[in-house]
Amino acid sequence: MIFARACSLSGHFGSWARLLLLYSCCLLSASAAAAAEPAAECRKVAAQPLSESFRFQPSPAHSQLLEHIPEDARIRSIRQQRFGVFDTADPREDKALYRWANDVHSITREWVIADHLLIEEGETYNPARLRESERILRRLSFIYDASVRPWRVCGDEVDIEVITRDIWTFTPMLSVGRKGGENSFAIGFRDANFLGTGKQIIVQHDSDEERSGNTIRYADPALGGSRWTMRASLADNDDGYEHGLRFVRPFFSIYERWSAGLDLNRTRLEEALWFRGDEVAEFEHQIERVSVFGGIAPAIREDRRVGRWLFGYTFESNGFGFSDSAIPPAELPVDRDYSYPFFGYESIEDEFVELHNFNYLGRTEDVYVGERYDWTLGWSGKNLGATRDQLVVRGSYANTLLVDDDRLWQWNTAVEGFWTVADSRFENFWWTTETRYLHKQSRQWAAYGSLRVDYTDGLTDDRQLTLGGASGLRGYDLNYQVGDRSAVFNLEQRYYSDWHPFRLVQIGLAAFVDVGRAWFEDASNGPNGGVLANAGVGIRLNSSRAEKSSVIHIDFAFPFVKDDDVSSSQVLLTVKSRF
């Protein structure tokens, strides 16, 4: 009524004054009408207790909220909750040492987390993009776990929260290892999340059965806040050097439409040939490699499968010479150069499951359970600078044959090599196929088995197929058997314990049996060249505060098939990427 009365008086003023008054009345009327309309109904979830969020415990309230998100919802806001290494709200971790560790640790910056998300404010809400954002964050070496979930819905708008938890990334390195009767050690430091920026810096001195030297490495998973990654390394070893530089914009998500990269590497090292666990020849190998590559992909299909066309060019030079070793070869490998353009195709099905107590202890694992295959063809020709005319062949196939709450059965195969036109034969052809099966007997017990078969043809004199030590037969020396084909079967009974000493490391146990053999089709493999077998027990240590992909293996193995050169037992200390 007040607005109507004011507007009715406009006739008593001049024309310009009347226009101004009418415009003001319209604005006021519109504001009043908007205020009279009911506000959009909002549903929100109460904040989860900090300790529950820190441990990424399921929240039924957040799950129920998903039912109220309309199909055409848009993301209104994205907030972050970033945790440090220890939960000081938990009395078990509210200790002086843990508080000090949190204070010293540089928590991952907000912009680092934002750089790896597939969602932005204002865009359409897509739950698949939220799930893949979680997987991308969990793949980062400095993130323990991640959750990306809605916490409030107002009409057709949704608010998102991103929860992350850091691991301890600054690590003084002092490590020793033993595998197949050979010792190794490393000293230095590394930081996989320098000052919370996500950059990795490594400075170390290491020594193993083949070489010792110093290494400096820098890696950036989001160069300048972009999707480009960068890795630079410089190594000076007692037998040579390694200089590497790599820029890649990968297919970082299933939705990405293109990829590109450049890889430069120069390496000189002393190669060794093995027989019965002993080095029988050493020589110098110098490698220079340049590769440019890229890929394009159409939009993801409704069945969650994407195909990608790949292309690029590679030049690789391999030169050989005598080193100062006391055991030179009778004849050096022949120098060879490859120079080839290539093209290929890759198909990926977007299928993942979240598992616990599989490759690691007590952590969320994103395990790929879809079908994936790729192939690449290239032509390495003399007119391009290659040593000979060759067809370049590469391909792989992987699939999950069975997956449910208690079982996971996977199979993969890969092949690569060069087909020489002049003499119609393969060079460095290598085919590998492997199947792995895990059966969860309970939350903490699991039976695991794997079978791997390798076949080679036309290996050059600098390459060998070996078996022994950490490569599959833990009761024998490293590189104990050699051949042009091999087969190895591993069976384990695993125990994923809840023991969490000092809230720092989680412990698992394994009892295992290994059976396998490497042999030549038409040549003797020497004494004790038949099927070998061993049994043993092992301890698995997986830090809950450091990189999840570093699982320490301490194995005690006892060979069944022995001769004078085989010890009655082997102790192996290795760091692997899985249980």
PDB file of C-alpha atoms in Angstrom, residues 48 53 56-57 59 62 79-81 113 117 130-131 133-135 137-138 143 145-150 160-165 354:
ATOM      1  CA  GLN A  48      31.245 -34.411  11.707  1.00  0.00           C
ATOM      2  CA  SER A  53      36.744 -36.752   9.800  1.00  0.00           C
ATOM      3  CA  PHE A  56      37.546 -40.695   7.209  1.00  0.00           C
ATOM      4  CA  GLN A  57      34.874 -42.671   8.988  1.00  0.00           C
ATOM      5  CA  SER A  59      28.900 -40.569   7.755  1.00  0.00           C
ATOM      6  CA  HIS A  62      26.220 -37.257   4.398  1.00  0.00           C
ATOM      7  CA  ARG A  79      35.348 -25.420   1.192  1.00  0.00           C
ATOM      8  CA  GLN A  80      38.372 -27.312   2.451  1.00  0.00           C
ATOM      9  CA  GLN A  81      39.262 -29.031   5.711  1.00  0.00           C
ATOM     10  CA  ILE A 113      44.435 -29.157  -3.262  1.00  0.00           C
ATOM     11  CA  LEU A 117      40.186 -31.038  -8.199  1.00  0.00           C
ATOM     12  CA  LEU A 130      33.711 -35.871  -7.096  1.00  0.00           C
ATOM     13  CA  ARG A 131      34.720 -39.532  -6.880  1.00  0.00           C
ATOM     14  CA  SER A 133      38.733 -35.984  -7.564  1.00  0.00           C
ATOM     15  CA  GLU A 134      39.081 -38.163  -4.464  1.00  0.00           C
ATOM     16  CA  ARG A 135      41.127 -40.699  -6.398  1.00  0.00           C
ATOM     17  CA  LEU A 137      44.057 -36.576  -4.392  1.00  0.00           C
ATOM     18  CA  ARG A 138      44.751 -40.019  -2.930  1.00  0.00           C
ATOM     19  CA  ILE A 143      48.064 -37.161   0.898  1.00  0.00           C
ATOM     20  CA  ASP A 145      43.380 -39.992   2.263  1.00  0.00           C
ATOM     21  CA  ALA A 146      40.758 -37.654   0.817  1.00  0.00           C
ATOM     22  CA  SER A 147      37.010 -37.172   0.753  1.00  0.00           C
ATOM     23  CA  VAL A 148      34.988 -34.894  -1.541  1.00  0.00           C
ATOM     24  CA  ARG A 149      31.321 -34.743  -0.560  1.00  0.00           C
ATOM     25  CA  PRO A 150      28.262 -32.441  -0.415  1.00  0.00           C
ATOM     26  CA  ILE A 160      30.914 -29.191  -1.353  1.00  0.00           C
ATOM     27  CA  GLU A 161      33.576 -29.899   1.252  1.00  0.00           C
ATOM     28  CA  VAL A 162      37.009 -31.370   0.533  1.00  0.00           C
ATOM     29  CA  ILE A 163      38.701 -33.191   3.404  1.00  0.00           C
ATOM     30  CA  THR A 164      42.365 -34.160   3.169  1.00  0.00           C
ATOM     31  CA  ARG A 165      44.917 -35.539   5.587  1.00  0.00           C
ATOM     32  CA  GLU A 354      37.617 -48.907  -2.704  1.00  0.00           C
TER      33      GLU A 354
END
